[in-house]
Coordinates of C-alpha atoms in Angstrom, one line a residue:
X1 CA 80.9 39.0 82.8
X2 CA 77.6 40.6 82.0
X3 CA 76.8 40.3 86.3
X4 CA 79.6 42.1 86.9
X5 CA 79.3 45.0 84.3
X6 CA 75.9 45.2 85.4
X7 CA 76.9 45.6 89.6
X8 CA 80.0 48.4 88.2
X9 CA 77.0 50.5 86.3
X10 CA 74.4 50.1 89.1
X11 CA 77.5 51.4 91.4
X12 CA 78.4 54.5 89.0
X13 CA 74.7 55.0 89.1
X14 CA 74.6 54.9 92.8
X15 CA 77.7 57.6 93.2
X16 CA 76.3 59.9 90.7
X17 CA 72.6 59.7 92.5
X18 CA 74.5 60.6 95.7
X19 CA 76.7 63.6 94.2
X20 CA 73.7 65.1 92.7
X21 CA 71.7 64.8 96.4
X22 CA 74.9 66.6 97.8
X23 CA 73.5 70.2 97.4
X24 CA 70.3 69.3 98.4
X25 CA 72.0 68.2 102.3
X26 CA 75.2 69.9 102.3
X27 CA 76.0 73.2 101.0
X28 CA 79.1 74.7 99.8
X29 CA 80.8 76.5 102.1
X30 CA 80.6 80.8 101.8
X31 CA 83.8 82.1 101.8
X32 CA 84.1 85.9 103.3
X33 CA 87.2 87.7 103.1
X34 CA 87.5 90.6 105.7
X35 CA 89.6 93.3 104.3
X36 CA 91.1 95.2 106.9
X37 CA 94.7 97.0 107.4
X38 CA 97.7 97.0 108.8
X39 CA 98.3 94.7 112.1
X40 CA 99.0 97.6 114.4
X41 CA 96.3 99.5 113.3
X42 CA 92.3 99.5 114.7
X43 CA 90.9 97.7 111.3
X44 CA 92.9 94.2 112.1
X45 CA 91.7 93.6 115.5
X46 CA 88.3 94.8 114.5
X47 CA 88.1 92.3 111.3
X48 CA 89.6 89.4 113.7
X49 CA 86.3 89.8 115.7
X50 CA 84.0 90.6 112.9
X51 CA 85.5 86.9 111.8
X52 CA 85.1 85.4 114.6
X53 CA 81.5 86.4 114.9
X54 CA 80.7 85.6 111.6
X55 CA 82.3 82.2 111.6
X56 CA 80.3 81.0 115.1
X57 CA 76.8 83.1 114.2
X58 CA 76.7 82.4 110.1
X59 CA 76.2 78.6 109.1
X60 CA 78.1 77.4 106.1
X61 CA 80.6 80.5 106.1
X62 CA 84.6 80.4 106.3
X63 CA 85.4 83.3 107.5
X64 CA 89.3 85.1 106.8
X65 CA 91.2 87.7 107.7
X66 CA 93.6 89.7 105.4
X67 CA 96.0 92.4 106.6
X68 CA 96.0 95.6 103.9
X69 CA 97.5 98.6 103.4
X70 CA 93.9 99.8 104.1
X71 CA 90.7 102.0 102.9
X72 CA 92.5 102.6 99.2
X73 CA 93.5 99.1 98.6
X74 CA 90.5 97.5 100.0
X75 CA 88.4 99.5 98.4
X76 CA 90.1 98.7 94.8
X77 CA 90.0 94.6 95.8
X78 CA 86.5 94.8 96.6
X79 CA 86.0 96.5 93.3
X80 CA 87.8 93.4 92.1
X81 CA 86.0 90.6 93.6
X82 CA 88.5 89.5 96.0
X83 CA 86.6 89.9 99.1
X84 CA 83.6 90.6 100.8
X85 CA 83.6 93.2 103.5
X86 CA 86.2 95.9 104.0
X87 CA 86.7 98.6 106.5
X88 CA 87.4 102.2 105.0
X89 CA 87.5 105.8 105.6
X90 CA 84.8 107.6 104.7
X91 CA 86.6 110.3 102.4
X92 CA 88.5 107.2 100.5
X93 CA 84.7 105.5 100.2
X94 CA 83.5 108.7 98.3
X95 CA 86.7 109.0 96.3
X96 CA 86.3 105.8 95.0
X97 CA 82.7 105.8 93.9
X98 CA 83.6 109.4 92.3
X99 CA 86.7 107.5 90.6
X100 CA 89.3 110.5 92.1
X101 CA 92.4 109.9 90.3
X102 CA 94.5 112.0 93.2
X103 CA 93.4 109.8 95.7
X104 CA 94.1 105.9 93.9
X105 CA 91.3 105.2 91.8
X106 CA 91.6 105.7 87.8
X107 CA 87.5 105.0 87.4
X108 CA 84.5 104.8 89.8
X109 CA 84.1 102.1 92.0
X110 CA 80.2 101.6 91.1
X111 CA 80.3 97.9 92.1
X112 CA 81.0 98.9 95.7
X113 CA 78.0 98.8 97.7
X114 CA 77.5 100.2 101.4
X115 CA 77.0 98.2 104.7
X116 CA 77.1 100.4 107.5
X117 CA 78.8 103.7 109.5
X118 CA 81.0 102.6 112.1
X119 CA 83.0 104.5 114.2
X120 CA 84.6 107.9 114.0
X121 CA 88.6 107.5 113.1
X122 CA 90.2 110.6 115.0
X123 CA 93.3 112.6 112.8
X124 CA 96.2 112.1 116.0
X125 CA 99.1 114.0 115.3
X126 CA 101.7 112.9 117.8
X127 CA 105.1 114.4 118.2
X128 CA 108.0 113.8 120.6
X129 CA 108.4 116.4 123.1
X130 CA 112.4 116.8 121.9
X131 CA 111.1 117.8 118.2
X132 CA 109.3 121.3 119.8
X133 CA 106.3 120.9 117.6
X134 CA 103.2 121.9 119.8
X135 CA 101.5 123.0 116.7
X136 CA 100.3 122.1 112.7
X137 CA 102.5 125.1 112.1
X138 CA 105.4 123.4 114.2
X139 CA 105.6 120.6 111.2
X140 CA 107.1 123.0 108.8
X141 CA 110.8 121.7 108.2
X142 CA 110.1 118.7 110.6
X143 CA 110.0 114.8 109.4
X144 CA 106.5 113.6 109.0
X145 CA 105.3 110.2 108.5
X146 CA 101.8 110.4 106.8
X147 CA 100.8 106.4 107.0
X148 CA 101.3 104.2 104.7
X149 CA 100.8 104.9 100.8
X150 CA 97.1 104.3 98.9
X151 CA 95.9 104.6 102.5
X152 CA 93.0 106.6 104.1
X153 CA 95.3 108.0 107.0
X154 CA 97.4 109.6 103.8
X155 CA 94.4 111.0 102.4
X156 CA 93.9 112.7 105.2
X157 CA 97.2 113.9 105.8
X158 CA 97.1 115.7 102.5
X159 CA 93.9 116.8 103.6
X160 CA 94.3 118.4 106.9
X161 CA 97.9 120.1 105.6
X162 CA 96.2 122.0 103.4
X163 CA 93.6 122.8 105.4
X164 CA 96.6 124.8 107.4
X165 CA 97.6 126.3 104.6
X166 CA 100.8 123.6 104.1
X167 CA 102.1 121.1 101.7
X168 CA 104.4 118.1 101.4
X169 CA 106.8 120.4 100.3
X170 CA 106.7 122.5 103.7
X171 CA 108.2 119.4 105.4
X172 CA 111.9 118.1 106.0
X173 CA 110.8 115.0 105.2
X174 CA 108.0 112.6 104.3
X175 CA 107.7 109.1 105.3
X176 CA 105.0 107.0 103.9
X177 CA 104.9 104.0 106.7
X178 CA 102.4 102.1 108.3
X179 CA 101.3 102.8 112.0
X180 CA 104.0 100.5 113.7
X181 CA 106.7 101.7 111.2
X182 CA 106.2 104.9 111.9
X183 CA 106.5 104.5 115.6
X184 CA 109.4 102.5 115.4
X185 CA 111.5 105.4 113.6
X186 CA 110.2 108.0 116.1
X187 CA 111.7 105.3 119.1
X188 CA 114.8 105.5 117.0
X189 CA 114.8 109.4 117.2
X190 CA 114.4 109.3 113.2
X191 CA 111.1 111.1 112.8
X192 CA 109.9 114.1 114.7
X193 CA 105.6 113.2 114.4
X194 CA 103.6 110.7 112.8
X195 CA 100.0 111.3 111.8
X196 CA 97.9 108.8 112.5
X197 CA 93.9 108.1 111.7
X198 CA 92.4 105.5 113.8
X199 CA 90.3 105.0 116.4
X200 CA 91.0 106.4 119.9
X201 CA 94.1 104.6 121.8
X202 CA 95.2 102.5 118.9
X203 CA 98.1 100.1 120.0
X204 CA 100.6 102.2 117.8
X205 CA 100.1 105.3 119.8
X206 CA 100.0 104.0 123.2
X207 CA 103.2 102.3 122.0
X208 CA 104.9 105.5 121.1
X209 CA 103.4 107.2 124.3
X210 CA 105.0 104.4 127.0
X211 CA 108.5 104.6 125.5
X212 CA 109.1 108.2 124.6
X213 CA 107.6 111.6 125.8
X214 CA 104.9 113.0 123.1
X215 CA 103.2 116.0 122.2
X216 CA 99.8 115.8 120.8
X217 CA 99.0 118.2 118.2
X218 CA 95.7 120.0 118.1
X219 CA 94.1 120.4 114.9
X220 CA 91.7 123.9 115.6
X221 CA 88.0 123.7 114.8
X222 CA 88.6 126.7 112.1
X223 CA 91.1 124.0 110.4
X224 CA 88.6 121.5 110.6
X225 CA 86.0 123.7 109.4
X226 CA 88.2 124.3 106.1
X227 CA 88.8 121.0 105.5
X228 CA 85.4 120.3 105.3
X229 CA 83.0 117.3 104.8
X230 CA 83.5 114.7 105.7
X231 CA 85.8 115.7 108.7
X232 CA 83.9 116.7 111.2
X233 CA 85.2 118.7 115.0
X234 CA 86.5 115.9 117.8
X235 CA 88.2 115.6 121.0
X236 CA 90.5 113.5 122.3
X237 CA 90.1 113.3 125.8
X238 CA 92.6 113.5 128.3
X239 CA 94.8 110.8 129.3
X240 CA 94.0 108.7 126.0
X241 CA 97.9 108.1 126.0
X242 CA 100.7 108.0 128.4
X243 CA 101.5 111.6 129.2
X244 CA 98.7 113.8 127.4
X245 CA 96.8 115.3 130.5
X246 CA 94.1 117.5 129.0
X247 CA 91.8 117.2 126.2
X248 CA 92.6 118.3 122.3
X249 CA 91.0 119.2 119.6
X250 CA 91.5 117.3 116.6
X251 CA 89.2 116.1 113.3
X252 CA 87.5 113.1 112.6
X253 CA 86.0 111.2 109.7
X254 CA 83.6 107.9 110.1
X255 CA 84.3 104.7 109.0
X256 CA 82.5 102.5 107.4
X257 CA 82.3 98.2 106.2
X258 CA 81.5 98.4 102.9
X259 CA 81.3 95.3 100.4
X260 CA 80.5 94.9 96.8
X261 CA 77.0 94.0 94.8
X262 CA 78.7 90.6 94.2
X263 CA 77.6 89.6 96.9
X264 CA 74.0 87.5 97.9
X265 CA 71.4 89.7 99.7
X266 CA 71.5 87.3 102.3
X267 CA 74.7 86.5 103.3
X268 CA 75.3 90.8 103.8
X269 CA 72.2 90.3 106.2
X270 CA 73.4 87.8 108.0
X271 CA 76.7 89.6 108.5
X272 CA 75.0 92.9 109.5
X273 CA 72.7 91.0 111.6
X274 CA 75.2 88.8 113.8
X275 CA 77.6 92.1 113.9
X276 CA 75.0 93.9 115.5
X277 CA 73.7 91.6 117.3
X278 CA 77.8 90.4 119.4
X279 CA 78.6 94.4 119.5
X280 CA 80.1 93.6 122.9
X281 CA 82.8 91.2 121.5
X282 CA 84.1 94.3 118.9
X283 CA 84.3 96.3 122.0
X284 CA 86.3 93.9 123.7
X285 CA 88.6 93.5 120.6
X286 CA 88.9 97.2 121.1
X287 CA 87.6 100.9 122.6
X288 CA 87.0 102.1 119.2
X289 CA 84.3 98.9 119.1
X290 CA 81.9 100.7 121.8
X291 CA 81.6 103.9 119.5
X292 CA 79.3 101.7 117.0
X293 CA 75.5 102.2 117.6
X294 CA 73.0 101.3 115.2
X295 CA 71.1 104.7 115.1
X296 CA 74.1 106.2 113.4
X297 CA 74.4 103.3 111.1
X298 CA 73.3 104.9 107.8
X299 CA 75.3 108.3 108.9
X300 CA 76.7 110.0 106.1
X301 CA 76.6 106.6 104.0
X302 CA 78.4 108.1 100.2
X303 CA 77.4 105.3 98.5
X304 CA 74.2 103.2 97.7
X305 CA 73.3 100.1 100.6
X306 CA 73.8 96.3 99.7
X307 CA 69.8 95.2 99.6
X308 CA 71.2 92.8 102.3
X309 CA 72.3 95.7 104.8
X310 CA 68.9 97.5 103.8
X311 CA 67.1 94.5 104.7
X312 CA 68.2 94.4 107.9
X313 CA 68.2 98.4 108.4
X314 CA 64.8 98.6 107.8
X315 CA 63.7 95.3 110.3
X316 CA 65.2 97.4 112.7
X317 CA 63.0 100.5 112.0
X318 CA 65.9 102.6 110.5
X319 CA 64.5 104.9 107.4
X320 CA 66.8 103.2 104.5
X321 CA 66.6 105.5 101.2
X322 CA 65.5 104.5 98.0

C-alpha cells in the first residue's frame, strides 16, 4: 500500500513539475480583437487584413474580427477593455478623449491611446439623379440617411449640415442606417441621398452607382473651410463610381487605429510593425489601403501614442512627441 501511495505522489509531483515548466516553453496565446464597422463599409475589409497579417506575422496571437457600428462604439469598447485595436474617425477620436457628450461619450476616454493616421475618409454625398438634388442646398425637404447611429459618418453629417447653414430639421426625413441599408432604401426609391464617410469607392457606393443613376454632391471648399479642423478640402476624382464623369469637391477627415494603454508595449509594436511592413495586402483588401504611408503616420494624431507604436515610430526615424 505504502509503494503505491508513494508512485500516485511521485506522479502528482511529476504533473505539477510539468504545469509549472508550461510558461517557460509555451505561452498563452494573445488575443487581439480588431474593432472595425459595418460589413459593407471600408473598416471590415481593412480589419479582415489587419487580422490576417497579424495572425501569420505575430507569434502566439489569435487574431479576431468584430463588425461595429463604428468610430463611436469602438471607441467606447476600447475604453472598456474589450478589444485591442479599432479603426476611427479622427473627429470621434478627439470627442472621446474630450469626453463630448453631443457626440456619445458621457466622460473622457483617457485610457485610449493612439497607434497611427491612416487614410483620409472622404464625406460622399450621393443622390439619385430622379431626387434633383445637385447640391447641399438641394437636401432641404429631401430624405437623408446620415449612417448609422453613435457612428463617425453621423458625426460628420451633423457636421457638414451645419457648415451649410442646415439642420436635421431642414430635411423630410432622417434615416440613421448603415452603408448597405442605406443603399438598399435608395434601390427601393425610398431615400433621395445617403451620406456616406469612407474611403474612396467603398462597396456600398459602387453598389448604389451600378443599379441606379446618382448624383454626387459637392461639398465647396468655403463649406469645408467652416466646418473646420479636422476636415480638411478633397476630391473625388472622376469616374470613382458608375456614372460620375468629372471630379468633385468634397471634405475629408483621417482615420486612425487607435487602442487602449491596456495593452503591452510590445505586442502594439509588433502590430504596427507587421502592418507596415505587408501594406500591400491592405491595399489589396481595398484602394483606400494604398492611401497609408508611414510619413503621415503621426498626422494630426489627438491623442497621446501607445509606447509600443512610439517604439516603432521612432526606429523608423519619425519625430514621436514627448
Amino acid at each position: 500500500m505504502k509503494s503505491l501511495f508513494r508512485s500516485h505522489r511521485l506522479a502528482a509531483l511529476a504533473a505539477a513539475a510539468l504545469i509549472a515548466a508550461a510558461p517557460a516553453t509555451a505561452r498563452a496565446e494573445e488575443f487581439i480583437n480588431v474593432l472595425t464597422g459595418g460589413t459593407s463599409g471600408v473598416y471590415y475589409p481593412m480589419g479582415v487584413a489587419l487580422s490576417k497579417i497579424y495572425g501569420e506575422k505575430i507569434a502566439g496571437t489569435r487574431p479576431t474580427v468584430q463588425a461595429t457600428k463604428a468610430s463611436v462604439e469602438n471607441l467606447v469598447l476600447l475604453q472598456q477593455g474589450k478589444g485591442e485595436i479599432a479603426f476611427t474617425l479622427g473627429d470621434s477620436l478627439d470627442a472621446a478623449w474630450r469626453g463630448d457628450e453631443d457626440a456619445g461619450f458621457k466622460a473622457p476616454l483617457k485610457k485610449l491611446r493612439g497607434v497611427t493616421a491612416i487614410y483620409p475618409n472622404y464625406v460622399q454625398i450621393v443622390a439619385s439623379k430622379d431626387s434633383g438634388i445637385k447640391t447641399l442646398a438641394d437636401l432641404k425637404g429631401k430624405r437623408l440617411s446620415v449612417g448609422a447611429p453613435k457612428s463617425g459618418t453621423e458625426l460628420n453629417a451633423r457636421a457638414i449640415l451645419a457648415a451649410a447653414g442646415m439642420s436635421y430639421k431642414d430635411l423630410g426625413k432622417i434615416e440613421y442606417l448603415p452603408f448597405a441599408e442605406s443603399v438598399e432604401l435608395m434601390k427601393n426609391r425610398q431615400l433621395d441621398a445617403t451620406l456616406q464617410s469612407a474611403g474612396l469607392g467603398v462597396a456600398s457606393l459602387r453598389d448604389l452607382a451600378t443599379s441606379v443613376e446618382i448624383t454626387v454632391v459637392e461639398v465647396p471648399a468655403a463649406v469645408v473651410d467652416k466646418a473646420g479642423a479636422p476636415f480638411v478640402k478633397a476630391t473625388i476624382p472622376a469616374n470613382t463610381y458608375t456614372g460620375q464623369s468629372a471630379p468633385v469637391q468634397a471634405a475629408a477627415v483621417v482615420n486612425y487605429l487607435v487602442t487602449h494603454e491596456g495593452v503591452k508595449e510590445d505586442l502594439v509594436y509588433q502590430m504596427t510593425k507587421s502592418m507596415y511592413e505587408n501594406l500591400g495586402d491592405l491595399a489589396a483588401a481595398h484602394a483606400a489601403g494604398k492611401a497609408i504611408k508611414l510619413e503621415t503616420a503621426l498626422e494630426g494624431m489627438p491623442i497621446p501614442l501607445h509606447p509600443g507604436a512610439a517604439k516603432y515610430f521612432k526606429e523608423k526615424g519619425l519625430k514621436v512627441g514627448s
